[in-house]
């Protein structure tokens, strides 16, 4: 038993480590807790935390990059979730991840950039599929904009349910939700940016 | 005439005029990253220092010739380090991104360095089985009398035969993990090197699944982490 690799976020408050059994864990020094990362590649070469989205990290082997989300608060407890996969060209591997975009090492001492498949808004996908991806990534800002654009009660419902299950009352306990589900909570926020129709 | 070197890395071509051209066909994958800087080995003894910009504007790299073919390299917010086995060269990258690197110092480590990481003040070098934390510049007022520590010997309760396998360094924390130890378990240990704490003290110890560890002194000392955690807790149990 031994630890093979360590990957720290920029502040050192979250550490990913991989042991000799190729199992990956997110270790939180502050609470002395280690969470198993499901779906980490067997031949994992490394992991990187996103510089601008602190809840996103990737794990990669020679061919693929997996996008994972770290969910600190949720009704299921603290956990990580694999949300998608991106292909790599042979011989390339990620050096840095910033806002869903990777800087990749390529031959000859240069780097190239490539976006993660989970962070590309695919126009051929339905808006509902895009919303689901944004919610999986816990990107509530963009999900909110998309909901506003879609203006469907099913979308707002999905948004609200996800926010509540992530224990995000600031986002989830909106006027809409208290109206829609008749939830009486003591901390309803007056979110002025919500559509007045709700 | 054309011929390859035995490892396939070099291709030599001779001409009628008596000139030999040597081409490099592949380079070792050596790199170091400290956002926004990306340093890549671009020739046998040359690195390219890029400044990554999220808006996809790719600026031209600064090409820095090195003293030899490096076996490791590291970059921090203000310094770049590269070395061959025991010997390390430090470069000053300046206070802003556009400045030209200039040589700072060079030194030898007691053993061959496997990998190195830098923060603004310190370098951490893994010289198996030890990990050496050293001030980059001895006259740095941030380092004062804390110039060097060697792990695991710096920790009184840790067996001296513990092998350090990997590590990470942030501005406040040195985190490392060990391989198989006498008690058959692994752990992650965070050492706090934050300036307001008078001593480098063991922070969090995470025991592995296989067994119990000796009880090291546990102390939370990372102010930012603790503050964040308390805030979340308050939020949780509101």
Coordinates of C-alpha atoms in Angstrom, one line a residue:
Chain A
X1 CA 0.0 0.0 0.0
X2 CA 1.3 3.4 -0.9
X3 CA 0.3 6.6 -2.5
X4 CA 1.6 7.1 -6.0
X5 CA 0.6 10.6 -7.0
X6 CA -0.7 13.8 -5.3
X7 CA -2.5 16.6 -7.1
X8 CA -3.4 19.7 -5.1
X9 CA -5.7 22.6 -6.0
X10 CA -4.1 26.0 -6.0
X11 CA -4.6 26.7 -2.3
X12 CA -4.0 23.2 -1.1
X13 CA -7.4 22.8 0.5
X14 CA -8.4 19.9 -1.7
X15 CA -5.9 17.1 -2.6
X16 CA -6.4 14.3 -5.0
X17 CA -4.3 11.2 -4.4
X18 CA -3.9 8.0 -6.2
X19 CA -2.8 4.8 -4.4
X20 CA -1.1 1.7 -5.6
X21 CA -4.5 0.1 -6.4
X22 CA -5.1 2.9 -8.9
X23 CA -7.9 4.2 -6.8
X24 CA -8.3 8.0 -6.6
X25 CA -9.5 9.9 -3.6
X26 CA -10.3 13.6 -2.9
X27 CA -8.7 14.3 0.4
X28 CA -10.0 17.3 2.4
X29 CA -7.3 18.2 5.0
X30 CA -9.6 20.5 6.9
X31 CA -12.1 17.7 7.8
X32 CA -9.6 14.9 7.4
X33 CA -11.9 13.1 5.0
X34 CA -11.1 11.1 1.9
X35 CA -13.7 10.5 -0.7
X36 CA -13.4 7.8 -3.3
X37 CA -13.5 9.1 -6.9
X38 CA -15.6 6.8 -9.0
X39 CA -14.7 6.3 -12.7
X40 CA -11.1 7.4 -12.5
X41 CA -9.1 5.7 -15.4
X42 CA -7.3 2.5 -14.5
X43 CA -4.1 3.8 -16.1
X44 CA -4.5 7.3 -14.7
X45 CA -1.6 9.5 -15.6
X46 CA -2.7 12.6 -13.7
X47 CA -5.4 14.9 -12.5
X48 CA -5.8 18.7 -12.7
X49 CA -8.1 21.1 -10.8
X50 CA -9.7 23.8 -12.9
X51 CA -8.1 27.2 -12.0
X52 CA -11.3 29.2 -12.3
X53 CA -14.0 26.6 -11.4
X54 CA -12.8 25.2 -8.1
X55 CA -15.3 22.3 -8.1
X56 CA -14.2 20.8 -11.4
X57 CA -11.3 18.5 -11.9
X58 CA -10.1 16.2 -14.7
X59 CA -8.4 12.8 -14.6
X60 CA -6.7 11.5 -17.7
X61 CA -4.9 8.6 -19.3
X62 CA -3.2 8.4 -22.6
X63 CA -6.4 8.6 -24.6
X64 CA -9.2 10.2 -22.6
X65 CA -9.9 13.0 -20.2
X66 CA -12.7 12.5 -17.7
X67 CA -14.5 15.6 -16.3
X68 CA -15.4 15.2 -12.6
X69 CA -17.4 17.5 -10.3
X70 CA -16.7 17.8 -6.7
X71 CA -19.9 18.4 -4.8
X72 CA -19.2 19.6 -1.3
X73 CA -22.8 19.9 0.0
X74 CA -25.6 17.8 -1.1
X75 CA -28.4 15.6 0.3
X76 CA -26.3 12.6 -0.8
X77 CA -23.3 14.0 1.3
X78 CA -20.0 15.2 -0.1
X79 CA -19.2 13.3 -3.2
X80 CA -17.6 13.4 -6.7
X81 CA -19.3 12.7 -9.9
X82 CA -18.0 11.9 -13.4
X83 CA -19.9 14.0 -15.9
X84 CA -18.2 13.4 -19.3
X85 CA -15.3 12.3 -21.4
X86 CA -13.1 14.0 -24.0
X87 CA -10.8 12.4 -26.5
X88 CA -7.1 13.2 -26.7
X89 CA -4.9 13.0 -29.7
X90 CA -2.1 10.5 -29.5
X91 CA 1.0 11.9 -27.6
X92 CA -0.9 14.8 -26.1
X93 CA -1.6 15.3 -22.4
X94 CA -3.0 18.2 -20.3
X95 CA -0.8 20.6 -18.6
X96 CA -3.3 23.1 -17.2
X97 CA -7.1 23.5 -17.0
X98 CA -8.7 26.9 -17.0
X99 CA -12.4 27.4 -17.3
X100 CA -13.0 24.1 -19.0
X101 CA -10.2 24.6 -21.5
X102 CA -7.0 22.5 -21.4
X103 CA -3.5 23.5 -22.4
X104 CA -2.1 20.3 -23.9
X105 CA 1.5 19.3 -24.2
X106 CA 2.3 18.6 -27.8
X107 CA 5.6 17.5 -29.4
X108 CA 8.4 20.0 -30.0
X109 CA 8.0 22.0 -26.8
X110 CA 4.8 23.6 -27.6
X111 CA 1.2 23.6 -26.3
X112 CA -2.2 23.5 -27.9
X113 CA -5.6 24.2 -26.4
X114 CA -8.7 22.1 -26.4
X115 CA -12.0 22.5 -24.7
X116 CA -13.5 19.7 -22.5
X117 CA -16.5 18.1 -24.2
X118 CA -18.5 18.9 -21.1
X119 CA -17.8 22.6 -21.5
X120 CA -18.7 23.0 -25.1
X121 CA -22.2 24.2 -25.8
X122 CA -23.2 22.0 -28.6
X123 CA -25.8 23.7 -30.8
X124 CA -27.1 20.4 -32.1
X125 CA -28.0 19.3 -28.6
X126 CA -31.4 20.1 -27.2
X127 CA -31.6 23.0 -24.7
X128 CA -32.8 20.5 -22.2
X129 CA -29.6 18.4 -22.6
X130 CA -27.5 21.5 -22.3
X131 CA -29.3 22.5 -19.2
X132 CA -28.7 19.0 -17.7
X133 CA -25.0 19.3 -18.4
X134 CA -24.8 22.7 -16.8
X135 CA -26.6 21.5 -13.7
X136 CA -24.4 18.4 -13.5
X137 CA -21.4 20.8 -13.6
X138 CA -23.1 22.9 -10.9
X139 CA -22.8 25.9 -13.2
X140 CA -25.8 27.7 -11.7
X141 CA -25.1 31.0 -13.3
X142 CA -25.2 29.7 -16.9
X143 CA -28.0 27.3 -16.0
X144 CA -30.1 30.2 -14.8
X145 CA -29.5 32.1 -18.0
X146 CA -30.5 29.1 -20.0
X147 CA -33.7 28.5 -18.0
X148 CA -34.6 32.2 -18.5
X149 CA -34.1 31.7 -22.2
X150 CA -36.1 28.4 -22.3
X151 CA -38.8 29.8 -20.0
X152 CA -40.4 26.4 -19.4
X153 CA -41.7 25.3 -16.0
X154 CA -40.0 21.9 -16.4
X155 CA -36.6 23.6 -16.8
X156 CA -37.2 25.8 -13.8
X157 CA -38.3 22.8 -11.8
X158 CA -35.2 20.8 -12.8
X159 CA -33.0 23.8 -11.8
X160 CA -34.8 24.3 -8.5
X161 CA -34.7 20.6 -7.6
X162 CA -31.0 20.4 -8.3
X163 CA -30.2 23.5 -6.3
X164 CA -32.2 22.3 -3.3
X165 CA -30.6 18.8 -3.4
X166 CA -27.2 20.6 -3.4
X167 CA -28.3 22.5 -0.3
X168 CA -28.1 25.9 -2.1
X169 CA -31.0 27.8 -0.5
X170 CA -29.7 31.0 -1.9
X171 CA -30.3 29.7 -5.4
X172 CA -33.0 27.1 -4.8
X173 CA -35.3 28.9 -2.4
X174 CA -36.5 31.4 -4.8
X175 CA -39.9 33.0 -5.0
X176 CA -40.6 30.6 -7.8
X177 CA -40.0 27.5 -5.7
X178 CA -41.9 28.7 -2.7
X179 CA -44.8 29.5 -5.0
X180 CA -44.5 26.4 -7.1
X181 CA -43.9 23.8 -4.4
X182 CA -45.4 25.8 -1.5
X183 CA -42.3 25.3 0.5
X184 CA -42.4 27.5 3.6
X185 CA -38.9 28.1 4.6
X186 CA -37.6 30.7 7.0
X187 CA -34.9 32.0 4.6
X188 CA -36.6 32.9 1.3
X189 CA -34.2 35.2 -0.5
X190 CA -35.5 38.2 -2.3
X191 CA -33.7 37.5 -5.5
X192 CA -34.5 40.5 -7.6
X193 CA -33.1 39.1 -10.7
X194 CA -35.8 36.4 -11.0
X195 CA -38.4 36.7 -13.6
X196 CA -41.4 38.6 -12.4
X197 CA -43.8 36.2 -14.0
X198 CA -42.9 33.7 -11.2
Chain B
X1 CA 25.4 9.0 -44.9
X2 CA 22.6 8.9 -42.5
X3 CA 22.6 7.2 -39.1
X4 CA 20.6 7.1 -35.9
X5 CA 21.8 7.2 -32.3
X6 CA 21.2 3.9 -30.5
X7 CA 18.2 5.4 -28.6
X8 CA 16.6 6.8 -31.7
X9 CA 16.7 10.4 -30.4
X10 CA 19.3 11.8 -32.7
X11 CA 19.7 11.6 -36.5
X12 CA 23.0 12.5 -38.1
X13 CA 23.4 13.4 -41.7
X14 CA 26.7 14.0 -43.5
X15 CA 27.2 16.1 -46.6
X16 CA 29.8 16.2 -49.4
X17 CA 31.2 19.4 -47.9
X18 CA 32.3 17.7 -44.7
X19 CA 29.5 19.0 -42.5
X20 CA 27.5 16.8 -40.1
X21 CA 24.0 17.8 -39.3
X22 CA 22.4 16.4 -36.2
X23 CA 18.7 16.5 -35.8
X24 CA 16.7 15.9 -32.6
X25 CA 13.8 13.6 -33.3
X26 CA 12.2 13.4 -29.9
X27 CA 12.5 15.2 -26.6
X28 CA 11.8 13.9 -23.1
X29 CA 8.4 15.1 -21.8
X30 CA 9.8 17.6 -19.4
X31 CA 7.5 20.5 -18.3
X32 CA 6.6 22.7 -15.4
X33 CA 3.4 24.7 -14.8
X34 CA 2.7 27.6 -12.4
X35 CA -0.4 29.3 -13.8
X36 CA -0.2 31.3 -16.0
X37 CA 3.3 30.2 -16.9
X38 CA 3.9 27.0 -18.8
X39 CA 7.5 25.9 -19.2
X40 CA 8.3 23.2 -21.8
X41 CA 11.5 21.6 -22.9
X42 CA 11.9 22.8 -26.5
X43 CA 15.3 21.5 -27.3
X44 CA 17.9 19.3 -25.6
X45 CA 19.2 22.2 -23.6
X46 CA 16.5 24.9 -24.0
X47 CA 13.2 25.7 -22.5
X48 CA 10.3 27.8 -23.8
X49 CA 8.5 29.9 -21.2
X50 CA 4.9 30.6 -22.3
X51 CA 2.3 32.8 -20.6
X52 CA -1.1 31.1 -20.9
X53 CA -4.0 33.4 -21.6
X54 CA -7.6 32.2 -21.3
X55 CA -8.7 34.3 -24.3
X56 CA -6.7 32.1 -26.6
X57 CA -4.2 34.7 -27.7
X58 CA -1.0 32.8 -27.8
X59 CA 2.0 35.0 -27.1
X60 CA 5.4 34.0 -28.3
X61 CA 7.5 32.1 -25.8
X62 CA 10.7 33.2 -24.2
X63 CA 13.4 30.8 -25.1
X64 CA 15.9 30.2 -22.3
X65 CA 19.1 28.3 -23.1
X66 CA 20.1 26.0 -20.2
X67 CA 23.5 24.9 -19.0
X68 CA 22.9 21.2 -19.9
X69 CA 20.2 18.6 -20.6
X70 CA 18.0 18.9 -17.6
X71 CA 16.6 15.9 -15.8
X72 CA 13.9 17.9 -13.9
X73 CA 12.5 21.4 -13.8
X74 CA 10.1 23.4 -11.7
X75 CA 8.5 26.8 -11.9
X76 CA 7.0 29.0 -9.2
X77 CA 5.4 32.5 -9.2
X78 CA 8.8 34.2 -9.3
X79 CA 11.4 31.6 -10.0
X80 CA 12.3 28.8 -12.4
X81 CA 14.6 26.0 -11.4
X82 CA 16.1 23.3 -13.5
X83 CA 18.8 20.7 -12.8
X84 CA 20.8 17.7 -13.7
X85 CA 20.8 15.1 -11.0
X86 CA 22.1 16.8 -7.8
X87 CA 22.9 20.2 -9.3
X88 CA 20.2 22.9 -9.5
X89 CA 20.2 26.2 -11.3
X90 CA 17.7 28.9 -10.1
X91 CA 16.5 31.7 -12.4
X92 CA 14.7 34.9 -11.3
X93 CA 11.6 35.4 -13.5
X94 CA 11.0 39.0 -12.2
X95 CA 7.9 40.4 -10.5
X96 CA 5.8 40.8 -13.6
X97 CA 5.1 38.3 -16.4
X98 CA 6.9 40.1 -19.2
X99 CA 10.3 40.2 -17.6
X100 CA 13.3 38.4 -18.9
X101 CA 14.6 35.5 -16.7
X102 CA 18.0 36.0 -15.3
X103 CA 20.2 33.5 -13.5
X104 CA 19.9 33.7 -9.7
X105 CA 21.9 31.0 -8.0
X106 CA 23.0 27.4 -8.3
X107 CA 23.5 24.7 -5.6
X108 CA 23.9 21.0 -5.0
X109 CA 21.6 18.7 -3.1
X110 CA 22.9 15.8 -1.1
X111 CA 21.2 13.3 -3.4
X112 CA 19.9 13.2 -7.0
X113 CA 16.7 15.2 -7.3
X114 CA 13.7 13.2 -8.8
X115 CA 11.3 16.1 -8.9
X116 CA 11.0 19.6 -7.6
X117 CA 8.2 22.2 -6.9
X118 CA 8.5 25.9 -6.1
X119 CA 6.4 28.4 -4.3
X120 CA 7.2 32.1 -3.9
X121 CA 9.8 31.5 -1.2
X122 CA 10.7 27.8 -1.0
X123 CA 11.7 24.9 -3.2
X124 CA 10.8 21.3 -2.2
X125 CA 13.0 18.7 -3.8
X126 CA 12.2 15.0 -3.7
X127 CA 15.5 13.2 -3.3
X128 CA 14.2 9.6 -2.5
X129 CA 13.7 8.6 0.2
X130 CA 13.8 12.2 1.6
X131 CA 12.0 15.4 0.9
X132 CA 14.0 18.6 1.3
X133 CA 12.4 21.9 1.8
X134 CA 14.8 24.8 1.3
X135 CA 14.6 28.6 1.0
X136 CA 15.2 29.7 -2.6
X137 CA 17.1 32.7 -1.4
X138 CA 18.8 32.7 2.0
X139 CA 18.4 36.4 2.4
X140 CA 14.6 36.3 1.9
X141 CA 13.1 38.0 5.0
X142 CA 10.0 35.7 4.6
X143 CA 12.2 32.7 5.4
X144 CA 14.3 34.2 8.2
X145 CA 15.7 31.4 10.3
X146 CA 13.6 28.7 8.5
X147 CA 16.0 27.9 5.8
X148 CA 15.9 24.1 5.5
X149 CA 13.9 21.1 6.7
X150 CA 14.5 17.5 5.7
X151 CA 11.6 15.0 5.9
X152 CA 10.8 12.6 7.4
X153 CA 13.7 13.2 9.9
X154 CA 12.3 16.7 10.8
X155 CA 9.2 15.0 12.3
X156 CA 10.2 13.4 15.6
X157 CA 7.4 10.8 15.6
X158 CA 7.8 9.5 12.1
X159 CA 10.1 6.5 11.6
X160 CA 13.2 7.4 9.8
X161 CA 12.8 4.6 7.2
X162 CA 9.5 6.1 5.9
X163 CA 9.9 6.6 2.1
X164 CA 8.3 9.7 0.7
X165 CA 6.7 8.9 -2.7
X166 CA 5.1 12.1 -3.9
X167 CA 4.5 15.7 -2.7
X168 CA 2.8 19.0 -3.5
X169 CA 3.7 22.5 -2.4
X170 CA 1.4 25.5 -2.2
X171 CA 2.2 28.9 -0.7
X172 CA 1.1 27.7 2.8
X173 CA 1.3 24.0 2.7
X174 CA 3.7 21.2 2.0
X175 CA 1.8 18.0 1.5
X176 CA 3.4 14.6 1.1
X177 CA 2.6 11.0 1.1
X178 CA 4.6 7.9 2.1
X179 CA 5.0 4.5 0.7
X180 CA 4.9 1.2 2.6
X181 CA 6.0 1.8 6.2
X182 CA 6.8 -0.5 9.0
X183 CA 3.2 -0.3 10.2
X184 CA 1.8 -1.1 6.7
X185 CA -0.2 2.0 6.1
X186 CA 0.0 5.1 4.1
X187 CA -0.8 8.6 5.0
X188 CA -1.0 12.1 3.7
X189 CA 0.6 14.7 5.8
X190 CA 0.3 18.5 5.5
X191 CA 3.0 20.6 6.9
X192 CA 2.2 24.2 7.5
X193 CA 4.8 26.6 6.4
X194 CA 2.6 29.7 6.8
X195 CA 4.6 32.6 8.1
X196 CA 2.4 33.5 11.0
X197 CA 3.0 30.2 12.7
X198 CA 6.3 30.2 14.4
X199 CA 7.3 26.7 13.7
X200 CA 6.9 24.4 10.7
X201 CA 4.4 22.1 12.4
X202 CA 2.7 18.9 11.3
X203 CA -0.9 19.7 10.2
X204 CA -3.3 17.1 9.2
X205 CA -2.4 13.4 9.2
X206 CA -4.5 11.1 7.2
X207 CA -4.1 7.5 8.1
X208 CA -4.7 4.8 5.5
X209 CA -7.0 1.9 5.6
X210 CA -4.5 -0.8 6.5
X211 CA -3.8 0.1 10.1
X212 CA -3.3 2.6 12.8
X213 CA -0.6 5.2 12.8
X214 CA 1.4 6.6 15.6
X215 CA -0.4 9.6 16.9
X216 CA 1.3 12.7 15.5
X217 CA 0.3 16.0 16.9
X218 CA -2.6 17.3 14.9
X219 CA -3.1 21.0 14.6
X220 CA -5.2 23.0 12.3
X221 CA -3.3 26.0 11.3
X222 CA -4.3 27.0 7.8
X223 CA -6.3 30.1 8.4
X224 CA -8.0 30.3 5.0
X225 CA -9.0 26.7 5.0
X226 CA -10.4 26.9 8.5
X227 CA -12.2 30.0 7.9
X228 CA -13.8 28.6 4.8
X229 CA -14.8 25.5 6.6
X230 CA -16.4 27.3 9.6
X231 CA -18.4 29.4 7.2
X232 CA -19.7 26.4 5.5
X233 CA -20.6 24.8 8.8
X234 CA -22.5 27.8 9.9
X235 CA -24.3 27.7 6.6
X236 CA -25.0 24.0 7.0
X237 CA -26.6 24.0 10.4
X238 CA -28.4 27.3 10.1

